[in-house]
Amino acid sequence: QTQQLIIDAQNFEANDKKGISTFTGNVKIQMGKDRLNAQKVDIYFVTKKGSTGKVPSKYIATGKVDFEIVTDVKHYAGKGDKVIYSPIKQEYTILGNGFLQEKNDDKKIYGEKIYVNQLSGEAKVNGSGNKPVRFIINIERGSQK
Amino acid sequence: MDIKFFNYSLLLLAVGAYFIPVDNVAKNSDIKDIPLVIFEKPLMYTLNDKNLSRVVDASHAVRYKSRDEMYDANILLKNNLEEKDYKVETLKAQVIIKKGDDLTLRKDVKYNRDDFINLNTDALDYNIITKVAKNSVPYDGYYYNNTIKGTNLYLDGTKNYMKSNKVHFEVEVKNKK
């Protein structure tokens, strides 16, 4: 199934030799219901076999990155210093001050490295030495009789 | 005494004015801009020491002393650079003015680099030697089968580098969903 990934930005630069296109200045990316905002996004292109066409292999967003990911089962919102999206694996990697909120049941995850798989809707998180992972889950207490 | 002085100065002024070459100045500017040659349906091939480097065709072309004006023109430029990452560039427009190596393209301008960069705009300036194309108006088109719209295009054909402002870019993504 193909989808349009739409990018709007103030500035665009493309270096064919390096295979990198850079968008800067209020960058807004939209793909289906997924959203990503950042100050800078680099798209790495690879040449399609047997053609001059180029396809994106990786997106790296930096600078006040915030995003929303809507999978079939989950709805996430989050932010981080850097977000890498791999269209081949359909996976987001949030690096540095990562925060992810599962909107369905209001779970919050803080970690240095968070993975979100767009297909399965799974999220994995790694902490680092001095910044452990932190989960915040809201538990509803039973009513006082 | 004053009247005499006044008369003499008038006389001097009149003699001086007689020698100002007014007509000539007027004549020179007319000569410069006269069409030297007019071509109807020209088809021009340019060869270099190795091969055919340029093909120009137009509905008509007018050659002036300092410029050529081509109408409904189509210029095909073969890639003679060492790096063969493209074969041909084509430039089309309703009006193309050539001054030395600079091309000024206006109205229904189309820039193509093989089939992977195709841009449409209303105005574009292009240099045949440096292969730099630039404008300051909106454009749209395709960049490696991705849709692109923007303004203030700067495209360096030699370095394969492009930049522009206010960009809207669409990439077709295959999802496994």
mmCIF file of C-alpha atoms in Angstrom:
data_model
loop_
_atom_site.group_PDB
_atom_site.id
_atom_site.type_symbol
_atom_site.label_atom_id
_atom_site.label_comp_id
_atom_site.label_asym_id
_atom_site.label_seq_id
_atom_site.Cartn_x
_atom_site.Cartn_y
_atom_site.Cartn_z
ATOM 1 C CA GLN A 1 0.000 0.000 0.000
ATOM 2 C CA THR A 2 1.543 3.333 -0.934
ATOM 3 C CA GLN A 3 1.141 6.545 1.008
ATOM 4 C CA GLN A 4 2.227 10.138 0.391
ATOM 5 C CA LEU A 5 4.730 11.493 2.849
ATOM 6 C CA ILE A 6 4.351 15.297 2.692
ATOM 7 C CA ILE A 7 7.011 17.747 3.850
ATOM 8 C CA ASP A 8 6.649 21.512 4.151
ATOM 9 C CA ALA A 9 9.619 23.676 5.136
ATOM 10 C CA GLN A 10 11.066 27.145 4.722
ATOM 11 C CA ASN A 11 14.270 25.972 3.078
ATOM 12 C CA PHE A 12 15.329 22.974 1.007
ATOM 13 C CA GLU A 13 18.773 21.816 -0.065
ATOM 14 C CA ALA A 14 19.614 18.720 -2.073
ATOM 15 C CA ASN A 15 23.035 17.286 -2.790
ATOM 16 C CA ASP A 16 22.625 14.518 -5.350
ATOM 17 C CA LYS A 17 26.194 13.341 -5.001
ATOM 18 C CA LYS A 18 25.798 12.746 -1.274
ATOM 19 C CA GLY A 19 22.208 11.592 -1.738
ATOM 20 C CA ILE A 20 20.960 13.838 1.045
ATOM 21 C CA SER A 21 18.076 16.308 0.954
ATOM 22 C CA THR A 22 17.881 18.722 3.896
ATOM 23 C CA PHE A 23 14.823 20.626 4.990
ATOM 24 C CA THR A 24 15.213 23.428 7.530
ATOM 25 C CA GLY A 25 13.001 26.039 9.132
ATOM 26 C CA ASN A 26 9.704 24.973 10.690
ATOM 27 C CA VAL A 27 9.688 21.555 9.047
ATOM 28 C CA LYS A 28 6.324 19.772 9.096
ATOM 29 C CA ILE A 29 6.042 16.149 7.961
ATOM 30 C CA GLN A 30 2.753 14.369 7.507
ATOM 31 C CA MET A 31 2.109 10.782 6.459
ATOM 32 C CA GLY A 32 -1.410 9.545 6.832
ATOM 33 C CA LYS A 33 -2.253 10.363 10.448
ATOM 34 C CA ASP A 34 1.375 10.476 11.567
ATOM 35 C CA ARG A 35 2.836 13.912 12.151
ATOM 36 C CA LEU A 36 6.370 15.125 12.874
ATOM 37 C CA ASN A 37 7.609 18.674 13.465
ATOM 38 C CA ALA A 38 11.259 19.700 13.719
ATOM 39 C CA GLN A 39 13.693 22.472 12.897
ATOM 40 C CA LYS A 40 15.719 20.285 10.538
ATOM 41 C CA VAL A 41 15.111 17.031 8.666
ATOM 42 C CA ASP A 42 17.677 15.181 6.585
ATOM 43 C CA ILE A 43 16.416 12.607 4.106
ATOM 44 C CA TYR A 44 18.908 10.008 2.897
ATOM 45 C CA PHE A 45 18.119 8.761 -0.612
ATOM 46 C CA VAL A 46 19.348 5.565 -2.238
ATOM 47 C CA THR A 47 19.137 4.854 -5.940
ATOM 48 C CA LYS A 48 16.520 2.339 -6.957
ATOM 49 C CA LYS A 49 18.035 -0.692 -8.675
ATOM 50 C CA GLY A 50 17.953 -0.422 -12.442
ATOM 51 C CA SER A 51 16.584 3.121 -12.567
ATOM 52 C CA THR A 52 17.550 6.710 -11.954
ATOM 53 C CA GLY A 53 14.787 6.987 -9.362
ATOM 54 C CA LYS A 54 15.817 7.610 -5.758
ATOM 55 C CA VAL A 55 13.935 6.364 -2.731
ATOM 56 C CA PRO A 56 14.303 7.565 0.837
ATOM 57 C CA SER A 57 16.115 5.131 3.129
ATOM 58 C CA LYS A 58 16.244 7.198 6.332
ATOM 59 C CA TYR A 59 14.861 10.411 7.815
ATOM 60 C CA ILE A 60 16.703 12.166 10.646
ATOM 61 C CA ALA A 61 14.832 14.969 12.428
ATOM 62 C CA THR A 62 16.600 17.242 14.881
ATOM 63 C CA GLY A 63 15.789 20.436 16.725
ATOM 64 C CA LYS A 64 12.647 20.541 18.944
ATOM 65 C CA VAL A 65 11.282 17.335 17.493
ATOM 66 C CA ASP A 66 7.740 16.382 18.402
ATOM 67 C CA PHE A 67 5.627 13.768 16.719
ATOM 68 C CA GLU A 68 2.414 11.762 16.698
ATOM 69 C CA ILE A 69 2.283 8.148 15.535
ATOM 70 C CA VAL A 70 -1.032 6.447 14.881
ATOM 71 C CA THR A 71 -0.873 2.700 14.311
ATOM 72 C CA ASP A 72 -3.781 0.291 13.947
ATOM 73 C CA VAL A 73 -3.725 -0.444 17.674
ATOM 74 C CA LYS A 74 -1.928 2.448 19.349
ATOM 75 C CA HIS A 75 -1.805 6.233 19.304
ATOM 76 C CA TYR A 76 1.495 7.719 20.487
ATOM 77 C CA ALA A 77 2.676 11.262 20.981
ATOM 78 C CA GLY A 78 6.200 12.146 21.967
ATOM 79 C CA LYS A 79 9.324 14.212 21.593
ATOM 80 C CA GLY A 80 13.078 13.969 21.735
ATOM 81 C CA ASP A 81 16.314 15.599 20.730
ATOM 82 C CA LYS A 82 16.593 13.458 17.607
ATOM 83 C CA VAL A 83 14.120 11.169 15.856
ATOM 84 C CA ILE A 84 15.159 8.722 13.173
ATOM 85 C CA TYR A 85 12.535 7.142 10.934
ATOM 86 C CA SER A 86 13.307 4.120 8.794
ATOM 87 C CA PRO A 87 10.665 3.626 6.091
ATOM 88 C CA ILE A 88 12.008 0.136 5.319
ATOM 89 C CA LYS A 89 11.591 -1.137 8.891
ATOM 90 C CA GLN A 90 8.752 1.351 9.512
ATOM 91 C CA GLU A 91 10.337 2.148 12.838
ATOM 92 C CA TYR A 92 10.885 5.374 14.755
ATOM 93 C CA THR A 93 13.927 5.724 17.040
ATOM 94 C CA ILE A 94 13.843 8.588 19.565
ATOM 95 C CA LEU A 95 17.244 9.562 20.879
ATOM 96 C CA GLY A 96 18.085 11.915 23.740
ATOM 97 C CA ASN A 97 15.523 13.089 26.299
ATOM 98 C CA GLY A 98 13.003 10.765 24.777
ATOM 99 C CA PHE A 99 9.412 10.998 25.916
ATOM 100 C CA LEU A 100 6.575 8.854 24.642
ATOM 101 C CA GLN A 101 2.969 8.966 25.710
ATOM 102 C CA GLU A 102 0.528 6.214 24.815
ATOM 103 C CA LYS A 103 -2.702 8.119 24.400
ATOM 104 C CA ASN A 104 -4.921 5.062 24.558
ATOM 105 C CA ASP A 105 -4.257 4.345 28.232
ATOM 106 C CA ASP A 106 -2.180 7.373 29.164
ATOM 107 C CA LYS A 107 1.103 5.545 29.808
ATOM 108 C CA LYS A 108 4.171 7.749 29.791
ATOM 109 C CA ILE A 109 7.699 6.578 29.062
ATOM 110 C CA TYR A 110 10.907 8.570 29.537
ATOM 111 C CA GLY A 111 14.190 7.190 28.240
ATOM 112 C CA GLU A 112 17.371 7.954 26.367
ATOM 113 C CA LYS A 113 16.505 5.639 23.489
ATOM 114 C CA ILE A 114 12.917 4.692 22.548
ATOM 115 C CA TYR A 115 11.858 2.531 19.601
ATOM 116 C CA VAL A 116 8.355 2.555 18.192
ATOM 117 C CA ASN A 117 7.402 0.046 15.513
ATOM 118 C CA GLN A 118 4.726 1.426 13.249
ATOM 119 C CA LEU A 119 3.497 -2.002 12.168
ATOM 120 C CA SER A 120 3.160 -3.759 15.483
ATOM 121 C CA GLY A 121 2.620 -0.615 17.541
ATOM 122 C CA GLU A 122 5.214 -1.931 20.053
ATOM 123 C CA ALA A 123 7.479 0.474 21.940
ATOM 124 C CA LYS A 124 10.840 -0.484 23.500
ATOM 125 C CA VAL A 125 12.926 1.814 25.669
ATOM 126 C CA ASN A 126 16.556 1.895 26.854
ATOM 127 C CA GLY A 127 17.881 4.093 29.619
ATOM 128 C CA SER A 128 21.467 5.108 30.132
ATOM 129 C CA GLY A 129 23.847 5.070 33.104
ATOM 130 C CA ASN A 130 22.698 8.159 34.877
ATOM 131 C CA LYS A 131 19.291 8.410 33.217
ATOM 132 C CA PRO A 132 17.235 5.297 34.002
ATOM 133 C CA VAL A 133 14.010 4.511 32.199
ATOM 134 C CA ARG A 134 10.892 5.868 33.884
ATOM 135 C CA PHE A 135 7.365 4.573 33.406
ATOM 136 C CA ILE A 136 4.310 6.417 34.578
ATOM 137 C CA ILE A 137 1.141 4.372 34.519
ATOM 138 C CA ASN A 138 -2.095 5.675 35.930
ATOM 139 C CA ILE A 139 -3.753 3.036 38.104
ATOM 140 C CA GLU A 140 -7.380 3.602 39.055
ATOM 141 C CA ARG A 141 -8.003 2.726 42.710
ATOM 142 C CA GLY A 142 -11.088 0.699 43.697
ATOM 143 C CA SER A 143 -13.983 2.971 44.985
ATOM 144 C CA GLN A 144 -14.268 3.339 48.830
ATOM 145 C CA LYS A 145 -17.494 1.462 49.950
ATOM 146 C CA MET B 1 29.104 97.827 -21.604
ATOM 147 C CA ASP B 2 26.875 95.146 -19.975
ATOM 148 C CA ILE B 3 24.770 94.840 -23.084
ATOM 149 C CA LYS B 4 27.881 94.339 -25.194
ATOM 150 C CA PHE B 5 29.110 91.619 -22.780
ATOM 151 C CA PHE B 6 25.680 89.941 -22.903
ATOM 152 C CA ASN B 7 25.690 89.893 -26.688
ATOM 153 C CA TYR B 8 29.186 88.440 -26.898
ATOM 154 C CA SER B 9 28.303 85.646 -24.430
ATOM 155 C CA LEU B 10 25.185 84.809 -26.463
ATOM 156 C CA LEU B 11 27.304 84.628 -29.595
ATOM 157 C CA LEU B 12 29.789 82.303 -27.871
ATOM 158 C CA LEU B 13 27.006 80.063 -26.566
ATOM 159 C CA ALA B 14 25.408 79.811 -30.012
ATOM 160 C CA VAL B 15 28.711 78.864 -31.689
ATOM 161 C CA GLY B 16 29.415 76.294 -28.960
ATOM 162 C CA ALA B 17 25.945 74.728 -29.257
ATOM 163 C CA TYR B 18 26.388 74.322 -32.997
ATOM 164 C CA PHE B 19 29.136 71.758 -32.495
ATOM 165 C CA ILE B 20 27.310 69.445 -29.991
ATOM 166 C CA PRO B 21 26.921 66.146 -31.916
ATOM 167 C CA VAL B 22 23.286 65.600 -30.983
ATOM 168 C CA ASP B 23 22.243 63.760 -34.138
ATOM 169 C CA ASN B 24 25.082 61.314 -33.986
ATOM 170 C CA VAL B 25 24.282 60.176 -30.465
ATOM 171 C CA ALA B 26 20.719 59.542 -31.546
ATOM 172 C CA LYS B 27 21.851 57.640 -34.672
ATOM 173 C CA ASN B 28 24.220 55.285 -32.737
ATOM 174 C CA SER B 29 21.567 54.054 -30.318
ATOM 175 C CA ASP B 30 19.235 53.254 -33.225
ATOM 176 C CA ILE B 31 21.896 51.207 -35.065
ATOM 177 C CA LYS B 32 22.697 49.028 -32.030
ATOM 178 C CA ASP B 33 19.217 47.539 -31.691
ATOM 179 C CA ILE B 34 18.351 46.780 -35.260
ATOM 180 C CA PRO B 35 17.770 43.047 -35.943
ATOM 181 C CA LEU B 36 20.715 41.843 -37.954
ATOM 182 C CA VAL B 37 19.136 38.543 -39.067
ATOM 183 C CA ILE B 38 15.676 36.979 -38.614
ATOM 184 C CA PHE B 39 15.291 33.203 -38.808
ATOM 185 C CA GLU B 40 11.964 31.486 -39.436
ATOM 186 C CA LYS B 41 11.668 27.973 -37.877
ATOM 187 C CA PRO B 42 15.397 27.760 -37.180
ATOM 188 C CA LEU B 43 16.982 24.437 -36.274
ATOM 189 C CA MET B 44 20.543 24.928 -35.184
ATOM 190 C CA TYR B 45 23.101 22.247 -34.302
ATOM 191 C CA THR B 46 26.300 23.099 -32.427
ATOM 192 C CA LEU B 47 29.215 20.710 -32.690
ATOM 193 C CA ASN B 48 32.311 20.581 -30.536
ATOM 194 C CA ASP B 49 35.525 18.705 -31.221
ATOM 195 C CA LYS B 50 33.979 15.427 -29.994
ATOM 196 C CA ASN B 51 30.271 15.430 -30.699
ATOM 197 C CA LEU B 52 27.008 17.313 -31.031
ATOM 198 C CA SER B 53 26.741 19.535 -27.975
ATOM 199 C CA ARG B 54 23.636 21.658 -28.492
ATOM 200 C CA VAL B 55 20.454 21.686 -30.543
ATOM 201 C CA VAL B 56 18.211 24.741 -30.702
ATOM 202 C CA ASP B 57 14.855 24.912 -32.404
ATOM 203 C CA ALA B 58 12.312 27.727 -32.298
ATOM 204 C CA SER B 59 9.327 29.163 -34.130
ATOM 205 C CA HIS B 60 11.500 32.140 -35.018
ATOM 206 C CA ALA B 61 14.691 33.776 -33.820
ATOM 207 C CA VAL B 62 16.033 37.290 -34.135
ATOM 208 C CA ARG B 63 19.752 38.041 -33.969
ATOM 209 C CA TYR B 64 20.775 41.450 -32.644
ATOM 210 C CA LYS B 65 24.274 42.777 -32.226
ATOM 211 C CA SER B 66 24.468 41.894 -28.525
ATOM 212 C CA ARG B 67 21.837 39.209 -28.098
ATOM 213 C CA ASP B 68 19.706 36.521 -29.747
ATOM 214 C CA GLU B 69 15.972 36.329 -29.087
ATOM 215 C CA MET B 70 14.236 32.985 -29.669
ATOM 216 C CA TYR B 71 10.523 32.416 -29.525
ATOM 217 C CA ASP B 72 8.737 29.145 -28.617
ATOM 218 C CA ALA B 73 12.221 27.803 -28.252
ATOM 219 C CA ASN B 74 13.620 24.486 -27.156
ATOM 220 C CA ILE B 75 17.298 24.141 -26.287
ATOM 221 C CA LEU B 76 18.857 20.721 -25.814
ATOM 222 C CA LEU B 77 22.250 20.617 -24.083
ATOM 223 C CA LYS B 78 24.197 17.383 -24.087
ATOM 224 C CA ASN B 79 26.223 16.563 -20.986
ATOM 225 C CA ASN B 80 29.840 16.965 -21.961
ATOM 226 C CA LEU B 81 31.088 16.879 -18.390
ATOM 227 C CA GLU B 82 33.388 14.089 -17.367
ATOM 228 C CA GLU B 83 30.894 12.828 -14.792
ATOM 229 C CA LYS B 84 28.084 11.285 -16.796
ATOM 230 C CA ASP B 85 25.363 11.275 -14.152
ATOM 231 C CA TYR B 86 22.931 12.648 -16.702
ATOM 232 C CA LYS B 87 22.745 12.709 -20.498
ATOM 233 C CA VAL B 88 20.729 15.700 -21.554
ATOM 234 C CA GLU B 89 19.315 18.959 -20.199
ATOM 235 C CA THR B 90 16.435 20.623 -22.039
ATOM 236 C CA LEU B 91 15.235 24.185 -21.628
ATOM 237 C CA LYS B 92 11.931 25.300 -23.128
ATOM 238 C CA ALA B 93 10.147 28.652 -22.971
ATOM 239 C CA GLN B 94 8.001 31.025 -24.989
ATOM 240 C CA VAL B 95 10.870 33.529 -24.938
ATOM 241 C CA ILE B 96 14.583 32.784 -24.550
ATOM 242 C CA ILE B 97 17.098 35.620 -24.724
ATOM 243 C CA LYS B 98 20.718 34.596 -25.144
ATOM 244 C CA LYS B 99 23.489 37.042 -24.216
ATOM 245 C CA GLY B 100 26.834 35.351 -24.364
ATOM 246 C CA ASP B 101 26.498 32.227 -22.193
ATOM 247 C CA ASP B 102 23.521 33.583 -20.238
ATOM 248 C CA LEU B 103 20.019 32.471 -21.133
ATOM 249 C CA THR B 104 16.983 34.362 -19.854
ATOM 250 C CA LEU B 105 13.878 32.214 -20.109
ATOM 251 C CA ARG B 106 10.415 33.684 -19.701
ATOM 252 C CA LYS B 107 6.811 32.321 -19.920
ATOM 253 C CA ASP B 108 5.977 28.585 -19.741
ATOM 254 C CA VAL B 109 9.515 27.722 -18.786
ATOM 255 C CA LYS B 110 10.372 24.016 -18.536
ATOM 256 C CA TYR B 111 13.719 22.711 -17.277
ATOM 257 C CA ASN B 112 14.434 18.994 -17.581
ATOM 258 C CA ARG B 113 17.449 16.927 -16.674
ATOM 259 C CA ASP B 114 16.889 13.526 -18.275
ATOM 260 C CA ASP B 115 13.745 12.237 -16.581
ATOM 261 C CA PHE B 116 14.643 12.828 -12.949
ATOM 262 C CA ILE B 117 14.470 16.596 -12.569
ATOM 263 C CA ASN B 118 11.546 18.310 -14.270
ATOM 264 C CA LEU B 119 10.687 21.858 -13.231
ATOM 265 C CA ASN B 120 8.033 24.287 -14.501
ATOM 266 C CA THR B 121 8.092 27.984 -13.783
ATOM 267 C CA ASP B 122 7.512 31.393 -15.336
ATOM 268 C CA ALA B 123 11.046 32.716 -15.222
ATOM 269 C CA LEU B 124 14.487 31.148 -15.124
ATOM 270 C CA ASP B 125 18.012 32.368 -15.690
ATOM 271 C CA TYR B 126 20.550 29.780 -16.858
ATOM 272 C CA ASN B 127 24.268 29.884 -17.663
ATOM 273 C CA ILE B 128 25.438 27.408 -20.300
ATOM 274 C CA ILE B 129 28.978 27.162 -18.932
ATOM 275 C CA THR B 130 28.376 26.937 -15.169
ATOM 276 C CA LYS B 131 25.053 25.091 -15.680
ATOM 277 C CA VAL B 132 23.524 27.129 -12.859
ATOM 278 C CA ALA B 133 19.762 27.689 -13.114
ATOM 279 C CA LYS B 134 18.112 30.155 -10.756
ATOM 280 C CA ASN B 135 14.941 32.182 -10.315
ATOM 281 C CA SER B 136 13.031 34.161 -7.719
ATOM 282 C CA VAL B 137 9.480 33.094 -8.553
ATOM 283 C CA PRO B 138 7.427 29.990 -7.726
ATOM 284 C CA TYR B 139 8.153 26.693 -9.494
ATOM 285 C CA ASP B 140 6.814 23.167 -9.343
ATOM 286 C CA GLY B 141 7.736 19.805 -10.751
ATOM 287 C CA TYR B 142 9.453 16.517 -9.935
ATOM 288 C CA TYR B 143 12.736 15.792 -8.230
ATOM 289 C CA TYR B 144 13.554 12.091 -8.626
ATOM 290 C CA ASN B 145 9.859 11.187 -8.914
ATOM 291 C CA ASN B 146 9.083 13.134 -5.754
ATOM 292 C CA THR B 147 6.728 16.059 -6.162
ATOM 293 C CA ILE B 148 8.277 19.427 -5.340
ATOM 294 C CA LYS B 149 6.995 23.007 -5.204
ATOM 295 C CA GLY B 150 8.873 26.053 -3.973
ATOM 296 C CA THR B 151 10.299 29.462 -4.813
ATOM 297 C CA ASN B 152 13.735 30.968 -5.293
ATOM 298 C CA LEU B 153 15.276 27.977 -7.012
ATOM 299 C CA TYR B 154 19.064 27.622 -7.263
ATOM 300 C CA LEU B 155 20.217 24.557 -9.187
ATOM 301 C CA ASP B 156 23.905 23.896 -9.845
ATOM 302 C CA GLY B 157 24.051 21.340 -12.644
ATOM 303 C CA THR B 158 27.772 20.794 -12.292
ATOM 304 C CA LYS B 159 27.792 20.097 -8.545
ATOM 305 C CA ASN B 160 24.352 18.381 -8.647
ATOM 306 C CA TYR B 161 23.232 20.697 -5.882
ATOM 307 C CA MET B 162 19.837 22.347 -5.523
ATOM 308 C CA LYS B 163 18.272 24.642 -2.974
ATOM 309 C CA SER B 164 15.086 26.649 -2.677
ATOM 310 C CA ASN B 165 12.652 28.293 -0.263
ATOM 311 C CA LYS B 166 9.109 27.636 0.911
ATOM 312 C CA VAL B 167 9.197 24.039 -0.207
ATOM 313 C CA HIS B 168 6.359 21.525 -0.377
ATOM 314 C CA PHE B 169 7.734 18.054 -1.044
ATOM 315 C CA GLU B 170 5.843 14.767 -1.486
ATOM 316 C CA VAL B 171 7.452 11.340 -1.327
ATOM 317 C CA GLU B 172 5.649 8.136 -2.235
ATOM 318 C CA VAL B 173 6.217 5.648 0.567
ATOM 319 C CA LYS B 174 5.422 1.926 0.338
ATOM 320 C CA ASN B 175 3.893 0.823 3.633
ATOM 321 C CA LYS B 176 3.477 -2.759 4.766
ATOM 322 C CA LYS B 177 0.315 -1.787 6.715
#
